[in-house]
């Protein structure tokens, strides 16, 4: 795990975007693993600016998102599908048919998980996976637990995650209780991983990453098993 300290959230976002731009220029049909949440928004904004300036072409880029609430309709204001449209897809020249997000409208969550993992496997898994991190160390919706599932699966959200995500909903009761998420095994199959850690609330979990131990109770520590992980963190996360 390589750690890089950035002074501010904006600097972190610019640096993450530079890494993505480098990949897309080198491999125009790169497969990106994408995340939602507040952290990658600045990175997506930097990518949008580069695309608008004619410096970055998404026409052959493909993407897979980490997770989606279940059940949820695609057009729900809080679906991750809507989030990705609003924060990236609608503002760059990516083809929507090249973007994949677990389907929150699927009749069977289990069948959707199997289908999603099969499409990941067929595509060969992402060239670069962008990740945020939960205050509890979750990655995607892989919540702290004695056991972690390897591939795409359904999950009951942890109370702390429901509370953390309530800021996006009218009330905490409106936060969906379940989700579909890529498993830690699927995530570890990406060729490269870029983990973004920003803000005072992530201080504790950043320290857990600095520590050498690996535990399913802090799922992000499993990323230490991957040979090519870069952690970009800002001073707020460092100093708490
Ligand atoms: C989002 C996701 C989550 C977030 C995490 C941090 O697709 O998988 O694991 O990355 O909850 O969220 P923020 O960035 O809002 O602090």
Short mmCIF file of C-alpha atoms and ligand atoms in Angstrom, two decimals:
data_model
loop_
_atom_site.label_atom_id
_atom_site.label_comp_id
_atom_site.label_asym_id
_atom_site.label_seq_id
_atom_site.Cartn_x
_atom_site.Cartn_y
_atom_site.Cartn_z
CA UNK A 1 0.00 0.00 0.00
CA UNK A 2 1.43 3.32 -1.08
CA UNK A 3 0.30 6.36 0.95
CA UNK A 4 0.28 9.87 -0.52
CA UNK A 5 -0.64 12.89 1.62
CA UNK A 6 -2.42 15.78 -0.09
CA UNK A 7 -2.86 19.13 1.63
CA UNK A 8 -6.52 19.60 0.85
CA UNK A 9 -9.54 17.78 -0.50
CA UNK A 10 -9.17 19.72 -3.77
CA UNK A 11 -5.53 18.66 -4.12
CA UNK A 12 -6.52 15.05 -3.43
CA UNK A 13 -9.25 15.26 -6.07
CA UNK A 14 -6.86 16.74 -8.65
CA UNK A 15 -4.28 14.06 -7.95
CA UNK A 16 -6.85 11.26 -8.25
CA UNK A 17 -8.10 12.77 -11.51
CA UNK A 18 -4.54 12.93 -12.87
CA UNK A 19 -4.13 9.20 -12.22
CA UNK A 20 -7.41 8.46 -14.01
CA UNK A 21 -6.57 10.75 -16.91
CA UNK A 22 -3.20 9.01 -17.33
CA UNK A 23 -4.92 5.64 -17.48
CA UNK A 24 -7.62 6.74 -19.95
CA UNK A 25 -5.05 8.37 -22.25
CA UNK A 26 -2.88 5.28 -22.18
CA UNK A 27 -5.83 2.90 -22.57
CA UNK A 28 -8.85 4.66 -24.12
CA UNK A 29 -11.08 1.60 -23.55
CA UNK A 30 -10.06 1.27 -19.91
CA UNK A 31 -12.51 -0.28 -17.48
CA UNK A 32 -13.03 1.97 -14.47
CA UNK A 33 -14.39 0.77 -11.15
CA UNK A 34 -16.41 3.68 -9.77
CA UNK A 35 -17.69 4.65 -6.35
CA UNK A 36 -20.42 6.98 -5.13
CA UNK A 37 -20.50 9.00 -1.89
CA UNK A 38 -19.11 12.48 -1.25
CA UNK A 39 -15.42 11.67 -1.56
CA UNK A 40 -15.04 11.03 -5.32
CA UNK A 41 -17.24 13.99 -6.33
CA UNK A 42 -14.25 16.37 -6.62
CA UNK A 43 -12.40 13.81 -8.75
CA UNK A 44 -15.42 13.45 -11.03
CA UNK A 45 -15.62 17.27 -11.33
CA UNK A 46 -11.97 17.39 -12.41
CA UNK A 47 -12.63 14.67 -15.00
CA UNK A 48 -15.66 16.59 -16.29
CA UNK A 49 -13.53 19.73 -16.67
CA UNK A 50 -10.89 17.80 -18.62
CA UNK A 51 -13.55 16.25 -20.86
CA UNK A 52 -15.15 19.64 -21.54
CA UNK A 53 -11.74 21.14 -22.32
CA UNK A 54 -11.30 18.43 -24.95
CA UNK A 55 -8.41 16.87 -23.03
CA UNK A 56 -10.04 13.57 -22.14
CA UNK A 57 -12.17 11.21 -24.20
CA UNK A 58 -14.59 8.81 -22.52
CA UNK A 59 -16.12 7.45 -25.73
CA UNK A 60 -14.54 4.00 -25.36
CA UNK A 61 -14.33 3.93 -21.53
CA UNK A 62 -16.34 1.27 -19.71
CA UNK A 63 -17.29 1.33 -16.05
CA UNK A 64 -18.64 -0.79 -13.25
CA UNK A 65 -19.98 0.74 -10.06
CA UNK A 66 -19.34 -0.83 -6.71
CA UNK A 67 -22.83 -0.90 -5.29
CA UNK A 68 -26.48 0.12 -5.29
CA UNK A 69 -29.24 0.18 -2.74
CA UNK A 70 -31.80 -2.64 -3.06
CA UNK A 71 -34.59 -2.36 -3.86
CA UNK A 72 -34.58 1.11 -5.36
CA UNK A 73 -35.86 2.44 -8.64
CA UNK A 74 -33.19 3.74 -11.02
CA UNK A 75 -34.84 7.15 -11.15
CA UNK A 76 -35.10 7.54 -7.39
CA UNK A 77 -33.25 10.73 -6.40
CA UNK A 78 -31.10 8.69 -4.01
CA UNK A 79 -30.22 5.76 -6.26
CA UNK A 80 -26.58 5.39 -7.11
CA UNK A 81 -27.70 5.26 -10.74
CA UNK A 82 -29.03 8.84 -10.36
CA UNK A 83 -25.88 9.85 -8.46
CA UNK A 84 -23.63 8.66 -11.28
CA UNK A 85 -25.74 10.36 -13.96
CA UNK A 86 -25.69 13.64 -12.01
CA UNK A 87 -22.08 13.60 -10.91
CA UNK A 88 -20.34 12.14 -13.96
CA UNK A 89 -22.12 10.30 -16.75
CA UNK A 90 -24.40 13.13 -17.95
CA UNK A 91 -21.46 15.53 -18.19
CA UNK A 92 -18.89 13.51 -20.16
CA UNK A 93 -19.02 11.62 -23.44
CA UNK A 94 -19.20 8.17 -21.85
CA UNK A 95 -21.76 5.87 -23.50
CA UNK A 96 -24.44 4.92 -21.00
CA UNK A 97 -24.50 1.40 -22.42
CA UNK A 98 -20.85 1.08 -21.37
CA UNK A 99 -21.66 1.87 -17.73
CA UNK A 100 -22.83 -0.79 -15.32
CA UNK A 101 -24.38 -0.40 -11.88
CA UNK A 102 -26.09 -3.22 -9.95
CA UNK A 103 -29.79 -3.07 -10.83
CA UNK A 104 -31.81 -1.98 -7.81
CA UNK A 105 -34.98 -2.82 -9.74
CA UNK A 106 -34.11 -6.47 -10.40
CA UNK A 107 -36.82 -9.00 -9.48
CA UNK A 108 -34.29 -11.19 -7.72
CA UNK A 109 -31.37 -9.60 -5.88
CA UNK A 110 -29.52 -12.93 -5.85
CA UNK A 111 -29.86 -13.36 -9.63
CA UNK A 112 -28.70 -9.76 -10.14
CA UNK A 113 -25.61 -10.40 -7.99
CA UNK A 114 -24.70 -13.47 -10.06
CA UNK A 115 -25.25 -11.58 -13.32
CA UNK A 116 -23.18 -8.62 -12.15
CA UNK A 117 -20.26 -10.77 -11.07
CA UNK A 118 -20.46 -12.65 -14.40
CA UNK A 119 -20.25 -9.36 -16.36
CA UNK A 120 -17.29 -8.25 -14.25
CA UNK A 121 -15.56 -11.56 -14.92
CA UNK A 122 -16.34 -11.41 -18.63
CA UNK A 123 -14.91 -7.88 -18.84
CA UNK A 124 -11.82 -8.97 -16.88
CA UNK A 125 -12.46 -6.71 -13.84
CA UNK A 126 -11.54 -3.00 -13.69
CA UNK A 127 -8.16 -1.63 -14.75
CA UNK A 128 -8.51 0.86 -11.91
CA UNK A 129 -10.93 0.78 -9.00
CA UNK A 130 -11.67 4.06 -7.21
CA UNK A 131 -12.78 3.62 -3.62
CA UNK A 132 -14.05 5.77 -0.79
CA UNK A 133 -14.03 4.40 2.74
CA UNK A 134 -16.66 4.25 5.47
CA UNK A 135 -15.92 5.62 8.93
CA UNK A 136 -16.26 2.00 10.05
CA UNK A 137 -13.81 0.83 7.38
CA UNK A 138 -16.40 -0.45 4.96
CA UNK A 139 -15.48 -0.67 1.30
CA UNK A 140 -18.40 -0.62 -1.10
CA UNK A 141 -21.05 -1.95 1.25
CA UNK A 142 -18.79 -4.65 2.67
CA UNK A 143 -19.54 -3.95 6.29
CA UNK A 144 -17.36 -5.02 9.26
CA UNK A 145 -18.12 -8.63 10.09
CA UNK A 146 -16.56 -11.92 11.21
CA UNK A 147 -16.88 -13.16 7.63
CA UNK A 148 -16.82 -11.25 4.34
CA UNK A 149 -18.37 -12.47 1.09
CA UNK A 150 -16.02 -12.85 -1.83
CA UNK A 151 -18.16 -11.87 -4.80
CA UNK A 152 -21.13 -9.58 -5.53
CA UNK A 153 -23.78 -10.14 -2.89
CA UNK A 154 -26.65 -8.56 -0.99
CA UNK A 155 -25.97 -6.99 2.37
CA UNK A 156 -27.90 -5.60 5.31
CA UNK A 157 -26.48 -2.15 5.94
CA UNK A 158 -24.84 -1.50 9.30
CA UNK A 159 -26.71 0.92 11.58
CA UNK A 160 -23.69 3.26 11.46
CA UNK A 161 -23.85 3.30 7.64
CA UNK A 162 -27.59 4.01 7.69
CA UNK A 163 -26.90 6.89 10.08
CA UNK A 164 -23.99 8.20 7.95
CA UNK A 165 -26.06 8.06 4.73
CA UNK A 166 -29.16 9.63 6.33
CA UNK A 167 -27.76 13.05 5.36
CA UNK A 168 -28.82 12.36 1.77
CA UNK A 169 -32.42 11.40 2.71
CA UNK A 170 -35.37 13.27 4.27
CA UNK A 171 -35.06 11.12 7.37
CA UNK A 172 -33.03 8.17 8.63
CA UNK A 173 -36.15 5.97 8.19
CA UNK A 174 -36.00 6.57 4.44
CA UNK A 175 -32.52 5.06 4.05
CA UNK A 176 -32.83 1.63 2.39
CA UNK A 177 -31.78 -1.23 4.68
CA UNK A 178 -30.26 -3.44 2.00
CA UNK A 179 -27.84 -3.07 -0.87
CA UNK A 180 -26.04 -5.03 -3.55
CA UNK A 181 -22.27 -4.67 -3.43
CA UNK A 182 -19.24 -6.09 -5.15
CA UNK A 183 -17.46 -8.35 -2.67
CA UNK A 184 -13.95 -7.76 -1.33
CA UNK A 185 -12.79 -10.62 -3.59
CA UNK A 186 -14.24 -8.91 -6.67
CA UNK A 187 -12.68 -5.59 -5.64
CA UNK A 188 -9.27 -7.21 -5.10
CA UNK A 189 -9.39 -8.50 -8.71
CA UNK A 190 -9.00 -4.94 -10.07
CA UNK A 191 -5.58 -4.37 -11.58
CA UNK A 192 -5.01 -1.16 -9.59
CA UNK A 193 -6.85 0.38 -6.66
CA UNK A 194 -7.06 4.05 -5.71
CA UNK A 195 -8.44 4.63 -2.22
CA UNK A 196 -9.52 8.19 -1.34
CA UNK A 197 -9.59 9.13 2.34
CA UNK A 198 -10.76 12.65 3.13
CA UNK A 199 -12.03 14.53 6.15
CA UNK A 200 -11.67 14.52 9.92
CA UNK A 201 -14.24 11.74 10.31
CA UNK A 202 -11.90 9.35 8.49
CA UNK A 203 -8.98 9.95 10.90
CA UNK A 204 -9.58 6.78 12.91
CA UNK A 205 -9.94 4.52 9.91
CA UNK A 206 -6.87 6.07 8.21
CA UNK A 207 -4.85 5.15 11.31
CA UNK A 208 -6.17 1.59 11.02
CA UNK A 209 -4.77 1.51 7.47
CA UNK A 210 -1.38 2.79 8.66
CA UNK A 211 -1.37 -0.09 11.13
CA UNK A 212 -0.02 -3.37 9.78
CA UNK A 213 -2.85 -5.68 10.76
CA UNK A 214 -5.58 -7.06 8.51
CA UNK A 215 -9.04 -7.74 9.90
CA UNK A 216 -12.49 -8.40 8.45
CA UNK A 217 -13.75 -6.04 11.17
CA UNK A 218 -12.16 -3.19 9.15
CA UNK A 219 -12.77 -4.44 5.60
CA UNK A 220 -10.48 -1.77 4.08
CA UNK A 221 -7.49 -3.47 5.70
CA UNK A 222 -7.99 -6.39 3.28
CA UNK A 223 -6.77 -4.04 0.54
CA UNK A 224 -3.29 -4.58 2.01
CA UNK A 225 -3.41 -7.97 0.27
CA UNK A 226 -3.45 -6.27 -3.15
CA UNK A 227 -0.09 -5.52 -4.82
CA UNK A 228 -1.02 -2.14 -6.33
CA UNK A 229 -3.02 0.10 -3.98
CA UNK A 230 -2.49 3.86 -3.70
CA UNK A 231 -4.09 5.65 -0.76
CA UNK A 232 -4.57 9.40 -1.26
CA UNK A 233 -5.43 11.10 2.03
CA UNK A 234 -5.78 14.72 3.04
CA UNK A 235 -4.52 16.63 6.09
CA UNK A 236 -7.97 16.64 7.67
CA UNK A 237 -7.95 12.83 7.65
CA UNK A 238 -4.35 12.76 8.88
CA UNK A 239 -4.78 15.20 11.75
CA UNK A 240 -8.37 14.46 12.71
C1 LIG B 1 -19.97 4.23 -2.34
C2 LIG B 1 -19.42 3.29 -1.39
C3 LIG B 1 -19.12 3.61 0.02
C4 LIG B 1 -18.48 4.98 0.22
C5 LIG B 1 -18.24 5.23 1.71
C6 LIG B 1 -17.68 6.62 1.96
O1 LIG B 1 -20.16 3.63 -3.60
O2 LIG B 1 -19.23 2.21 -1.80
O3 LIG B 1 -18.27 2.61 0.52
O4 LIG B 1 -17.28 5.06 -0.49
O5 LIG B 1 -19.42 5.08 2.43
O6 LIG B 1 -18.64 7.57 1.63
P1 LIG B 1 -18.28 9.12 1.63
O7 LIG B 1 -17.36 9.34 0.50
O8 LIG B 1 -19.62 9.80 1.40
O9 LIG B 1 -17.68 9.44 2.95
#
